[in-house]
XYZ file of C-alpha atoms in Angstrom:
785
model
C 7.692 -31.683 -3.525
C 8.363 -32.270 0.184
C 6.015 -30.184 2.385
C 7.665 -27.409 4.358
C 6.847 -27.224 8.045
C 6.876 -24.776 10.904
C 6.936 -25.661 14.574
C 3.323 -24.667 15.201
C 0.497 -22.593 13.762
C 2.503 -19.381 14.057
C 5.961 -20.552 13.013
C 7.564 -20.277 16.476
C 11.268 -20.882 17.003
C 13.611 -20.138 19.880
C 14.953 -16.611 20.250
C 18.669 -15.734 20.310
C 18.490 -13.153 23.102
C 18.280 -14.278 26.702
C 16.311 -11.116 27.523
C 13.277 -12.508 25.686
C 11.732 -15.749 26.891
C 8.841 -16.880 24.676
C 8.176 -19.994 26.724
C 6.793 -17.824 29.515
C 4.651 -15.611 27.343
C 3.187 -17.529 24.410
C 0.474 -20.119 24.964
C -0.137 -22.909 22.485
C -2.766 -25.574 22.127
C -1.384 -28.920 23.246
C -2.403 -30.289 19.896
C -0.287 -27.670 18.183
C 2.854 -29.025 19.793
C 2.433 -32.383 18.155
C 0.963 -31.280 14.861
C 2.875 -29.080 12.454
C 1.131 -26.895 9.934
C 1.963 -27.839 6.383
C 2.194 -24.988 3.955
C 1.588 -27.519 1.218
C -1.755 -29.062 2.195
C -2.299 -32.775 1.843
C -3.564 -33.665 -1.570
C -2.629 -30.343 -3.130
C 0.088 -30.225 -5.754
C 1.813 -27.005 -6.710
C 3.532 -26.771 -10.080
C 6.720 -25.205 -8.805
C 9.336 -23.549 -10.908
C 12.073 -25.656 -9.318
C 13.388 -26.517 -12.768
C 14.054 -22.819 -13.209
C 15.311 -22.249 -9.659
C 18.900 -22.477 -10.735
C 18.319 -19.512 -13.045
C 17.324 -17.172 -10.209
C 19.893 -15.072 -8.412
C 20.161 -11.466 -7.286
C 21.602 -9.292 -10.061
C 25.373 -8.904 -10.174
C 26.536 -5.834 -8.294
C 23.246 -5.519 -6.420
C 25.076 -3.985 -3.467
C 24.361 -4.131 0.245
C 22.589 -7.242 1.560
C 21.531 -8.665 4.903
C 22.823 -11.978 6.244
C 19.406 -13.558 5.631
C 19.669 -13.082 1.863
C 21.690 -16.301 1.613
C 18.693 -18.224 3.002
C 16.374 -17.084 0.209
C 15.710 -19.370 -2.748
C 12.755 -20.082 -5.052
C 11.988 -23.184 -2.984
C 12.267 -21.370 0.351
C 10.739 -17.919 0.353
C 8.449 -16.720 3.154
C 7.033 -20.173 3.748
C 5.398 -19.263 7.082
C 1.634 -19.105 7.532
C 0.769 -15.510 6.543
C -2.320 -14.832 8.711
C -1.469 -15.675 12.343
C -4.712 -14.313 13.807
C -7.017 -16.547 11.769
C -5.388 -19.880 11.069
C -6.714 -22.825 9.082
C -4.933 -26.111 8.485
C -5.100 -26.207 4.698
C -3.427 -23.606 2.505
C -1.190 -23.364 -0.508
C 1.723 -20.941 -0.719
C 2.176 -19.341 -4.144
C 5.425 -17.577 -3.307
C 8.301 -18.491 -5.593
C 9.178 -17.897 -9.231
C 6.581 -16.224 -11.425
C 6.961 -14.887 -14.942
C 7.068 -11.117 -15.314
C 7.015 -8.450 -18.021
C 7.234 -4.660 -17.972
C 5.202 -3.062 -20.753
C 3.722 0.325 -21.586
C 0.772 1.153 -19.340
C -1.838 0.795 -22.084
C -0.334 -2.305 -23.752
C -2.301 -5.533 -23.965
C -1.409 -8.641 -21.977
C 2.026 -9.843 -23.096
C 2.280 -12.808 -25.424
C 5.645 -13.646 -23.915
C 7.317 -12.570 -20.678
C 10.684 -10.995 -19.915
C 11.855 -13.576 -17.382
C 11.320 -14.857 -13.845
C 10.704 -12.830 -10.692
C 10.873 -14.171 -7.152
C 7.587 -13.374 -5.399
C 6.970 -11.709 -2.958
C 9.928 -9.396 -3.478
C 9.129 -6.149 -5.331
C 10.536 -5.889 -8.823
C 12.912 -3.044 -7.864
C 14.617 -5.196 -5.204
C 17.724 -7.334 -5.578
C 16.001 -10.395 -4.099
C 13.356 -10.321 -6.831
C 16.110 -11.250 -9.269
C 15.037 -8.369 -11.509
C 16.013 -5.076 -9.843
C 14.351 -2.831 -12.449
C 12.168 0.277 -12.034
C 8.685 0.306 -13.544
C 7.425 3.895 -13.362
C 3.994 5.460 -13.918
C 4.194 5.097 -17.709
C 4.461 1.306 -17.532
C 2.599 -1.690 -16.186
C 4.068 -4.740 -14.472
C 2.633 -8.120 -15.464
C 2.874 -11.418 -13.558
C 1.948 -14.974 -14.522
C 2.160 -18.408 -12.920
C 0.364 -21.766 -13.008
C -0.674 -24.236 -10.347
C -2.765 -27.380 -9.899
C -5.436 -28.255 -7.342
C -6.098 -31.823 -6.321
C -9.560 -33.333 -6.294
C -9.303 -33.379 -2.461
C -10.352 -29.724 -2.513
C -13.395 -30.653 -4.550
C -16.637 -29.195 -3.224
C -14.903 -26.318 -1.468
C -14.591 -22.702 -2.413
C -11.053 -21.626 -3.234
C -9.854 -18.194 -2.132
C -6.907 -16.390 -3.683
C -5.222 -14.080 -1.148
C -2.739 -11.271 -1.791
C -0.994 -9.896 1.296
C -0.261 -6.596 -0.453
C 0.299 -5.347 -4.007
C 1.431 -1.787 -4.724
C -0.707 -0.124 -6.052
C -3.485 -0.918 -8.583
C -3.813 -4.644 -9.315
C -6.109 -6.452 -11.753
C -6.354 -10.244 -11.474
C -7.331 -12.940 -13.996
C -7.649 -16.673 -13.380
C -7.817 -18.870 -16.459
C -8.565 -15.791 -18.543
C -11.488 -14.645 -16.386
C -11.084 -11.169 -14.933
C -11.860 -11.278 -11.207
C -11.557 -7.589 -10.362
C -9.265 -4.687 -9.547
C -7.903 -3.653 -6.161
C -6.445 -0.226 -5.377
C -4.271 0.154 -2.311
C -0.652 -0.775 -1.742
C -0.750 -1.920 1.882
C -3.870 -3.950 2.613
C -4.682 -7.610 1.918
C -7.368 -8.521 -0.597
C -9.062 -11.731 -1.641
C -10.885 -13.157 -4.641
C -13.093 -16.262 -4.611
C -11.756 -18.015 -7.700
C -13.980 -21.099 -7.487
C -16.039 -20.309 -10.573
C -12.924 -19.485 -12.600
C -11.206 -22.812 -11.956
C -11.057 -25.582 -14.553
C -12.141 -29.075 -13.571
C -8.579 -30.359 -13.766
C -5.108 -29.619 -15.043
C -3.082 -26.470 -14.880
C -4.712 -23.305 -13.611
C -3.315 -19.893 -14.598
C -3.057 -16.653 -12.617
C -2.264 -13.393 -14.405
C -1.829 -10.121 -12.594
C -1.239 -6.610 -13.945
C -0.028 -3.794 -11.680
C 0.174 -0.055 -12.199
C 1.855 2.185 -9.635
C 2.326 5.941 -10.187
C 4.504 6.285 -7.037
C 5.094 10.023 -6.405
C 3.585 10.971 -9.764
C 0.229 10.170 -8.138
C -1.504 11.261 -4.942
C -2.242 7.826 -3.478
C -0.831 6.698 -0.090
C 2.768 5.617 -0.711
C 4.800 6.622 2.362
C 8.426 7.464 1.573
C 8.596 5.924 -1.891
C 9.823 8.180 -4.695
C 11.063 7.635 -8.232
C 14.297 9.545 -7.524
C 15.455 8.646 -4.014
C 17.134 11.403 -2.025
C 17.525 12.411 1.611
C 14.606 11.019 3.611
C 12.890 9.655 0.476
C 13.608 6.092 -0.584
C 13.432 3.603 -3.451
C 9.998 2.940 -4.923
C 8.197 -0.393 -4.674
C 5.940 -1.789 -7.394
C 3.804 -4.907 -7.461
C 3.583 -7.902 -5.144
C 5.510 -7.452 -1.885
C 3.701 -9.814 0.494
C 2.757 -13.489 0.376
C 0.318 -14.797 -2.241
C -1.621 -17.899 -1.231
C -4.644 -20.114 -1.818
C -7.085 -21.377 0.782
C -9.907 -23.923 0.506
C -12.993 -23.059 2.566
C -16.486 -24.507 2.898
C -19.376 -22.571 1.416
C -20.293 -21.414 4.909
C -17.107 -20.185 6.512
C -15.628 -17.569 8.797
C -14.457 -14.604 6.741
C -12.886 -12.602 9.569
C -12.809 -12.125 13.343
C -13.048 -8.975 15.440
C -11.647 -9.562 18.915
C -12.153 -6.930 21.620
C -10.513 -7.357 25.023
C -12.217 -5.678 27.991
C -9.672 -5.405 30.797
C -11.965 -3.522 33.182
C -14.835 -5.936 32.584
C -12.566 -9.010 32.575
C -14.069 -10.270 29.344
C -13.381 -10.710 25.651
C -15.876 -10.278 22.830
C -15.437 -12.217 19.588
C -17.414 -11.140 16.547
C -17.307 -13.438 13.520
C -18.101 -12.357 9.984
C -19.653 -15.471 8.469
C -20.147 -15.882 4.730
C -23.611 -16.039 3.224
C -25.044 -19.512 3.610
C -28.346 -21.342 3.460
C -29.753 -22.676 6.733
C -29.050 -22.131 10.400
C -25.663 -22.583 12.036
C -24.042 -22.471 15.458
C -20.954 -20.495 16.492
C -18.756 -21.703 19.360
C -15.798 -19.824 20.862
C -13.304 -21.282 23.344
C -10.474 -19.444 25.152
C -7.296 -21.264 26.187
C -4.427 -20.537 28.521
C -1.923 -22.942 27.023
C -3.695 -26.299 26.952
C -6.146 -25.275 29.682
C -9.572 -24.120 28.542
C -10.436 -20.896 30.363
C -13.973 -20.402 29.121
C -16.367 -21.250 26.309
C -19.468 -19.691 24.808
C -21.725 -20.138 21.824
C -24.499 -18.667 19.746
C -26.920 -21.227 18.364
C -29.266 -21.299 15.410
C -27.989 -18.229 13.641
C -29.977 -17.687 10.478
C -27.923 -17.747 7.298
C -28.924 -16.140 4.022
C -27.900 -16.253 0.414
C -26.896 -12.625 -0.038
C -25.684 -11.243 3.278
C -22.924 -11.862 5.790
C -23.951 -12.879 9.305
C -22.068 -11.229 12.206
C -22.715 -13.210 15.386
C -20.724 -12.266 18.502
C -19.912 -14.020 21.751
C -18.774 -12.274 24.945
C -16.835 -14.468 27.347
C -15.638 -13.830 30.900
C -11.857 -13.963 31.458
C -11.582 -14.071 35.247
C -8.305 -13.105 36.908
C -6.994 -12.255 33.460
C -3.284 -12.329 32.718
C -2.659 -8.904 31.238
C -0.544 -8.235 28.147
C 2.396 -5.874 28.718
C 5.761 -5.366 27.003
C 7.436 -7.107 29.957
C 4.953 -9.999 30.002
C 3.274 -10.248 26.587
C 0.897 -13.055 27.507
C -1.397 -14.241 24.722
C -4.573 -16.264 25.126
C -5.475 -18.723 22.367
C -8.876 -18.849 20.686
C -10.692 -21.577 18.827
C -13.731 -20.532 16.815
C -15.995 -23.230 15.346
C -18.940 -23.137 12.945
C -21.369 -26.055 12.915
C -24.477 -27.020 11.006
C -26.662 -29.844 12.234
C -24.065 -30.538 14.943
C -21.382 -31.098 12.319
C -18.309 -28.866 12.259
C -18.071 -27.123 8.889
C -15.330 -24.594 9.635
C -12.804 -23.992 12.395
C -10.113 -21.361 12.871
C -7.661 -20.594 15.653
C -6.521 -17.194 16.796
C -5.104 -15.378 19.813
C -5.606 -12.178 21.773
C -4.050 -10.156 24.569
C -5.851 -8.614 27.519
C -4.543 -5.074 27.092
C -6.009 -1.615 27.662
C -4.559 1.681 26.445
C -5.994 4.963 27.732
C -5.271 8.429 29.117
C -5.301 9.269 32.804
C -3.720 11.315 35.554
C -0.596 10.362 37.448
C -0.117 11.139 41.141
C 0.956 14.680 40.272
C -2.201 15.270 38.221
C -0.369 15.167 34.857
C -2.176 13.581 31.903
C -0.232 10.433 30.971
C -0.460 7.425 28.658
C -1.794 4.497 30.674
C -1.293 0.817 29.923
C -3.755 -1.380 31.786
C -4.688 1.684 33.889
C -1.100 2.386 34.985
C 1.221 5.147 33.705
C 3.922 3.784 31.422
C 6.451 5.934 29.614
C 6.625 4.681 26.037
C 9.969 4.792 24.272
C 11.336 3.353 21.063
C 12.454 4.189 17.547
C 10.920 5.441 14.354
C 10.829 2.309 12.206
C 10.873 2.747 8.423
C 10.620 -0.956 7.526
C 13.050 -0.841 4.580
C 15.624 -3.503 3.656
C 18.654 -3.149 1.354
C 17.926 -6.419 -0.449
C 14.113 -6.637 -0.329
C 13.185 -2.913 0.022
C 9.631 -3.236 1.447
C 9.853 -7.024 1.951
C 12.108 -8.467 4.644
C 14.250 -11.271 3.201
C 12.879 -13.842 5.673
C 10.503 -14.104 8.605
C 13.527 -14.441 10.869
C 14.779 -11.094 9.600
C 11.385 -9.514 10.215
C 11.499 -10.761 13.789
C 15.124 -9.743 14.348
C 14.529 -5.981 14.386
C 11.934 -6.418 17.138
C 14.268 -8.636 19.158
C 17.056 -6.076 18.951
C 14.768 -3.290 20.145
C 13.700 -5.437 23.082
C 17.344 -6.158 23.872
C 18.064 -2.430 23.820
C 15.343 -1.786 26.378
C 12.710 -0.267 24.082
C 9.046 -0.932 24.789
C 7.585 0.744 21.689
C 8.163 1.633 18.058
C 6.445 4.022 15.711
C 5.878 2.240 12.397
C 6.513 5.105 10.039
C 4.241 5.719 7.014
C 4.300 2.028 6.125
C 2.056 -0.923 7.003
C 3.723 -4.278 7.536
C 2.632 -7.880 6.851
C 0.483 -9.523 9.524
C 3.436 -11.560 10.763
C 5.279 -8.391 11.767
C 2.498 -7.458 14.190
C 2.333 -11.055 15.350
C 5.980 -10.819 16.426
C 5.262 -7.518 18.186
C 2.300 -9.185 19.926
C 4.362 -12.182 20.917
C 7.605 -10.495 21.936
C 5.986 -7.499 23.599
C 6.559 -4.291 21.650
C 3.981 -1.495 21.600
C 3.287 -0.040 18.147
C 2.209 3.411 17.089
C 0.909 2.742 13.596
C 1.175 5.462 10.947
C -1.050 5.654 7.919
C 1.145 5.819 4.788
C 1.139 9.381 3.526
C -0.025 10.645 0.153
C -0.698 14.040 -1.403
C -4.493 13.955 -0.946
C -5.074 16.858 -3.312
C -8.477 16.104 -4.838
C -11.721 14.871 -3.316
C -11.072 11.521 -4.990
C -7.601 11.371 -3.406
C -9.055 12.083 0.023
C -11.728 9.437 -0.455
C -9.057 6.868 -1.381
C -6.950 7.881 1.628
C -9.888 7.383 3.977
C -10.706 4.024 2.376
C -7.162 2.749 2.860
C -7.083 4.162 6.404
C -10.256 2.252 7.249
C -8.708 -0.947 5.860
C -5.639 -0.408 8.051
C -7.749 -0.158 11.200
C -9.961 -3.085 10.210
C -7.103 -5.375 9.169
C -4.999 -4.900 12.306
C -7.734 -4.286 14.877
C -7.017 -7.546 16.716
C -3.331 -6.915 17.379
C -2.750 -6.098 21.080
C 0.621 -4.504 20.351
C -0.926 -1.646 18.349
C -1.947 1.074 20.817
C -2.160 4.218 18.676
C -3.271 5.162 15.174
C -1.413 8.042 13.488
C -3.328 9.300 10.409
C -0.871 12.053 9.404
C 2.845 12.823 9.633
C 4.281 16.364 9.562
C 1.422 17.771 7.549
C 2.024 15.473 4.560
C -1.361 15.336 2.865
C -3.014 16.450 6.104
C -6.636 17.453 5.658
C -9.900 17.517 7.610
C -7.992 16.494 10.723
C -10.944 16.651 13.188
C -13.089 14.634 10.786
C -10.404 11.983 10.227
C -9.831 11.637 13.983
C -13.561 11.189 14.506
C -13.703 8.515 11.765
C -10.878 6.534 13.328
C -12.578 6.697 16.727
C -15.774 5.382 15.150
C -13.874 2.446 13.676
C -11.929 1.689 16.856
C -12.931 2.835 20.345
C -10.202 0.792 22.035
C -7.099 2.730 20.955
C -5.694 6.239 21.115
C -5.521 8.535 18.089
C -2.550 10.787 17.358
C -4.106 13.371 15.045
C -0.773 14.249 13.409
C 2.780 13.485 14.407
C 4.674 16.772 14.256
C 4.043 20.185 12.747
C 0.348 20.991 12.378
C -1.581 20.530 15.612
C -5.322 21.160 15.393
C -6.039 20.460 19.053
C -7.826 17.136 18.526
C -6.904 13.526 19.230
C -5.427 12.067 22.391
C -1.871 13.442 22.274
C -0.009 16.594 21.336
C 2.946 15.398 19.273
C 5.975 17.544 18.365
C 9.218 16.792 16.487
C 12.589 18.173 17.574
C 15.986 17.389 15.999
C 18.196 16.552 17.669
C 16.180 17.669 20.698
C 14.829 16.477 22.960
C 11.876 18.761 23.655
C 8.378 18.493 25.049
C 5.094 20.196 24.159
C 3.187 22.006 26.904
C 1.251 19.829 29.336
C -2.488 19.810 28.590
C -5.517 18.797 30.598
C -7.047 16.346 28.106
C -4.130 15.267 25.917
C -0.813 13.621 26.718
C 2.438 15.328 25.693
C 4.632 13.211 23.390
C 7.796 13.690 21.347
C 6.991 11.992 18.047
C 10.518 12.296 16.593
C 13.905 13.369 17.909
C 17.547 12.319 17.796
C 18.733 11.254 14.372
C 22.336 10.905 15.540
C 24.383 9.639 12.607
C 27.426 7.406 12.186
C 28.400 5.950 8.783
C 30.095 2.539 9.091
C 32.382 1.793 6.155
C 31.326 -1.358 4.307
C 27.791 -1.183 5.696
C 26.383 1.866 3.913
C 24.102 2.144 0.889
C 26.705 4.327 -0.819
C 30.315 5.079 0.061
C 30.004 8.851 0.356
C 27.487 11.651 0.924
C 25.559 9.843 3.631
C 23.882 11.969 6.288
C 22.323 12.138 9.731
C 20.695 15.026 11.581
C 23.951 15.226 13.528
C 26.925 13.069 12.518
C 29.700 11.537 14.652
C 33.014 9.885 13.803
C 33.310 7.024 16.275
C 31.132 4.531 18.100
C 32.205 6.063 21.418
C 31.214 9.585 20.350
C 27.843 8.334 19.147
C 27.188 6.460 22.393
C 28.163 9.452 24.547
C 25.866 11.730 22.565
C 22.981 9.236 22.764
C 23.310 8.770 26.522
C 23.421 12.551 27.009
C 20.338 12.924 24.817
C 18.398 10.438 26.929
C 19.565 12.069 30.136
C 17.879 15.237 28.893
C 14.823 13.223 27.952
C 14.465 11.865 31.466
C 14.201 15.332 32.964
C 11.441 16.160 30.443
C 9.481 13.149 31.679
C 9.396 14.784 35.082
C 7.903 17.851 33.413
C 5.050 15.862 31.849
C 6.400 14.120 28.719
C 4.645 10.755 28.228
C 6.478 9.186 25.264
C 9.356 9.714 22.858
C 10.333 8.295 19.464
C 14.022 8.210 18.497
C 15.042 8.381 14.820
C 15.574 5.515 13.962
C 15.800 1.668 14.050
C 18.256 1.270 11.167
C 20.109 3.283 8.594
C 17.997 3.554 5.441
C 19.699 4.102 2.100
C 21.725 7.335 2.496
C 20.416 8.054 6.017
C 22.943 6.844 8.601
C 21.070 7.732 11.791
C 20.018 4.199 12.712
C 20.612 2.276 15.907
C 21.727 -0.467 13.488
C 23.385 -0.409 10.097
C 21.085 -0.834 7.095
C 22.227 -4.434 6.618
C 21.529 -5.177 10.316
C 25.138 -6.344 10.659
C 25.842 -4.344 13.808
C 24.382 -2.164 16.524
C 26.314 1.056 16.024
C 26.550 2.246 19.611
C 27.512 0.429 22.806
C 24.424 -1.751 23.248
C 24.774 -2.167 27.011
C 25.192 1.556 27.684
C 22.281 2.348 25.387
C 20.072 -0.258 27.083
C 20.856 1.122 30.554
C 20.006 4.650 29.400
C 16.790 3.440 27.758
C 15.592 1.479 30.790
C 16.095 4.465 33.099
C 13.262 6.155 31.208
C 10.755 3.772 32.795
C 11.652 4.691 36.370
C 9.210 6.953 38.225
C 9.328 10.440 36.653
C 11.837 12.693 38.416
C 10.854 15.947 40.076
C 12.473 18.971 38.429
C 13.257 21.733 40.935
C 14.330 25.150 39.715
C 17.545 26.428 41.305
C 18.254 29.335 38.957
C 15.308 30.174 36.678
C 15.546 30.573 32.915
C 13.564 33.221 31.069
C 11.009 30.870 29.542
C 8.241 32.083 31.832
C 9.595 35.401 33.066
C 12.533 37.477 31.853
C 15.651 37.322 34.029
C 18.146 40.198 34.209
C 21.698 39.710 32.880
C 24.700 41.862 32.063
C 25.878 41.361 28.484
C 28.348 42.570 25.869
C 28.906 41.825 22.191
C 32.503 43.079 22.312
C 35.181 40.637 23.389
C 35.892 41.244 27.116
C 39.056 40.821 29.183
C 40.421 37.320 29.736
C 39.040 37.041 33.279
C 35.465 37.905 32.270
C 34.108 34.615 33.653
C 35.444 35.099 37.186
C 33.040 35.649 40.070
C 34.265 39.131 41.021
C 34.919 40.488 37.514
C 33.721 44.094 37.157
C 30.895 43.991 34.572
C 29.436 47.382 35.473
C 30.318 48.686 32.015
C 28.299 45.950 30.275
C 24.747 46.508 29.068
C 21.698 45.289 30.993
C 19.035 43.126 29.362
C 16.511 40.374 29.914
C 17.080 36.880 28.562
C 16.603 35.177 26.247
C 18.995 36.804 23.853
C 18.671 36.074 20.148
C 16.836 36.622 16.889
C 13.095 36.250 16.648
C 11.924 33.145 14.811
C 14.690 30.902 16.146
C 12.963 27.558 16.922
C 11.938 27.194 20.565
C 13.158 30.657 21.562
C 11.609 33.265 23.829
C 13.501 36.375 22.670
C 13.350 39.367 24.989
C 16.612 41.054 23.969
C 17.672 41.165 20.323
C 21.093 39.661 19.572
C 22.250 39.371 15.951
C 26.074 39.492 16.126
C 28.482 36.522 15.956
C 29.270 36.518 19.728
C 27.709 37.448 23.030
C 29.035 37.278 26.594
C 26.651 37.134 29.577
C 26.983 37.377 33.372
C 24.412 36.926 36.123
C 24.593 36.847 39.928
C 22.379 34.479 41.941
C 22.049 33.516 45.605
C 21.862 29.954 46.988
C 20.303 29.372 50.402
C 21.433 25.707 50.438
C 24.136 23.591 48.893
C 22.246 20.308 49.244
C 21.255 19.086 45.781
C 20.824 15.677 44.138
C 21.610 16.058 40.414
C 22.334 19.552 39.167
C 21.966 20.301 35.456
C 22.144 23.375 33.303
C 18.738 24.210 31.874
C 19.872 25.721 28.580
C 18.764 26.619 25.076
C 21.810 27.390 22.947
C 22.098 28.230 19.259
C 24.972 27.693 18.565
C 28.133 26.808 20.568
C 28.123 27.773 24.247
C 30.567 27.792 27.170
C 29.084 28.095 30.651
C 31.045 28.918 33.822
C 30.061 28.815 37.493
C 32.170 31.060 39.697
C 34.890 31.025 37.048
C 34.964 27.206 36.654
C 33.941 25.632 33.326
C 30.581 23.918 33.885
C 29.917 22.782 30.295
C 31.180 23.275 26.760
C 28.343 22.629 24.325
C 28.639 22.263 20.547
C 26.028 22.890 17.873
C 22.511 24.065 18.576
C 19.333 22.971 20.292
C 15.763 23.695 19.242
C 14.430 23.816 22.787
C 15.556 23.983 26.377
C 17.574 20.926 27.369
C 19.384 19.748 30.471
C 23.194 19.531 30.263
C 25.353 17.949 32.976
C 27.432 20.308 35.136
C 31.069 19.327 35.566
C 32.088 18.031 38.983
C 34.557 20.891 39.361
C 31.868 23.507 38.719
C 29.482 21.691 41.041
C 32.051 21.971 43.830
C 32.537 25.672 43.062
C 28.910 26.441 44.014
C 28.605 27.995 47.490
C 25.845 29.104 49.786
C 25.294 32.789 49.275
C 26.228 34.725 46.139
C 27.374 32.899 42.964
C 27.963 33.866 39.345
C 26.877 32.354 36.001
C 28.965 33.439 33.005
C 28.209 32.427 29.421
C 29.800 32.832 25.993
C 27.666 31.913 22.950
C 28.943 31.906 19.367
C 26.807 31.989 16.218
C 27.804 31.202 12.597
C 24.599 30.958 10.535
C 20.821 30.762 10.770
C 18.867 31.503 13.934
C 20.584 32.311 17.220
C 19.576 32.208 20.873
C 20.957 31.795 24.384
C 19.322 31.413 27.787
C 20.588 29.495 30.824
C 19.355 28.382 34.232
C 20.062 25.578 36.707
C 17.746 22.782 37.830
C 17.954 19.951 40.356
C 16.668 16.609 39.016
C 15.331 14.599 41.952
C 14.682 10.898 41.346
C 11.615 9.370 42.970
C 11.552 6.022 44.792
C 10.244 2.956 42.977
C 6.956 1.871 44.534
């Protein structure tokens, strides 16, 4: 079989968007440019299932698919090197057609199999060629064969699984190697002693996954998808591969960049070995060696792993940022008796994430010691054709490219952990990542122990990725427990990143940020001295696009629109409100979400990634304005958030000219805002209002008419009409869950005069909570320094 190639160790290719230029940000060894990595190593022969390839195809009527599905075949399925941060030359890809069978959970190994499955696509997906559920009462079995050439003789052979959901037991040539529990982390078996001297070798794998019948971390997978809960995934869903290594070899690297100290520390976990060895580390900027260091005569042993480390100076370091995601290359070499026995290449970014004060004394998120507002979408990581597995590496990269094109500098990876190549693309293209831990129920002590184990593997596995800047152990209270203890554990494992104790809902006052959710929002938590204020979820503006939805009807978003123009207008208005909150102390915001997912239609893109649903240029302009210096928010007419303001009000329909400046409201009642029912989200009720309608009037005095950008500062639940001196200032539909800024019409702006003015408001309520309070603010942009 002809070896498949990539353009270098990481599978680089040119990018389609002019806004991203990899040639300026991604260093390579000069040798890499002239030497392609072969996924089929020289002298290694894989027994492919190419004779059966013609039998594989997605099931008839499998529904929505991405444009990359046509590029998938048994001979071309995720052929890229799967571990970009520790690369060796020789490896063998085991992706392709395997045999599969679905049997009762307690059944013995099958004597015959049901058919072929295309690995690494989960069995429930169309691209697997199977598209069948498994369920907690059954077990999924896999089998395939391969051959190893004598050229690997004398080396240990490692069998790697990128991820298998959830409990996997592995046999090679009938020998049981062990069981792994955890659906998101890579695991490895040394299969050397199980291999036959020659001929066909056999791998058998059994997988059990209880999905939501169990308490294990599983994210949004459920057996009966509905609403925000999606199709379950069972079995292999990341690359399976073999790797020959010497007896003494590098098992893993821990790379810690020190921006303040202008240095990088590389710790190598080295397998047990007899005799002394030397470790050498070299740092490269492209083909230029920046520095080199070594540790000599490290004592090896037969039963323990050595962990030598080297700290190297990186003078005048090129820092990693979303705008300039520069990556240094690493070469790490092991030698015995001056002979190289193992060598791996890697990369790192000089990047620091921390908290600090801005010029106004507000606690902010800092990147490389400078305040940077972080903005991007909630990213579910689901695909209509592969579910958990992107159809191709190009598809995996595409989502990140689109977000960069739209002006995002961050994403929150939501209750899912991706393959290593996903984070590689974030590292390379420059996208910050808030990484969630997949949620589970965590009911029993055993459940909690498993959760903590898988959380520790997440931090350990992806520690080296410069794009990841925050760990998020819990989401909205799902399985949340022992929050202070979990935060402390994560900080013990990783001192270089921030910890978001829980995104949304239950705040226990620990961690580095206070994170709230507000739909559609936006909203901001109170500014604190020691934690940054962030909006962990908001938006969710929906638009179903016919021909690009998971189902034809009964799709939903948190707020749904009918046209692309309506959606774009609503999005731009939402971000305009967000910008004013930044001036008040908000440090980051996460919009829901990157793509539609199954029946959710609140994505920036359709589920099949066929189109960006709103006007991309208008959205990008609105997004990029968020990174300008925070505006100053000046109160013109105060709301009643802090102190009650006096209004005249009536719940009986008034005369037609009730909104005019000189209308006689002396017969109306007096009361302090806000008006509403207690318990309405985000409200500060001072006067009870529980009828369908309320009309309000308030006089205020202006001592100047010189303003920059006037906005209503309003919390309305539900529809509201606001007038200034009898002129309609804004007509607002629906409800908010917090105070937001709404643009004032040009006509109403002109109606404002020095001296006495009048605010008049009508609010209408149909169901649920109700609330109304209004003020006026001036949003003053600050110069760019």
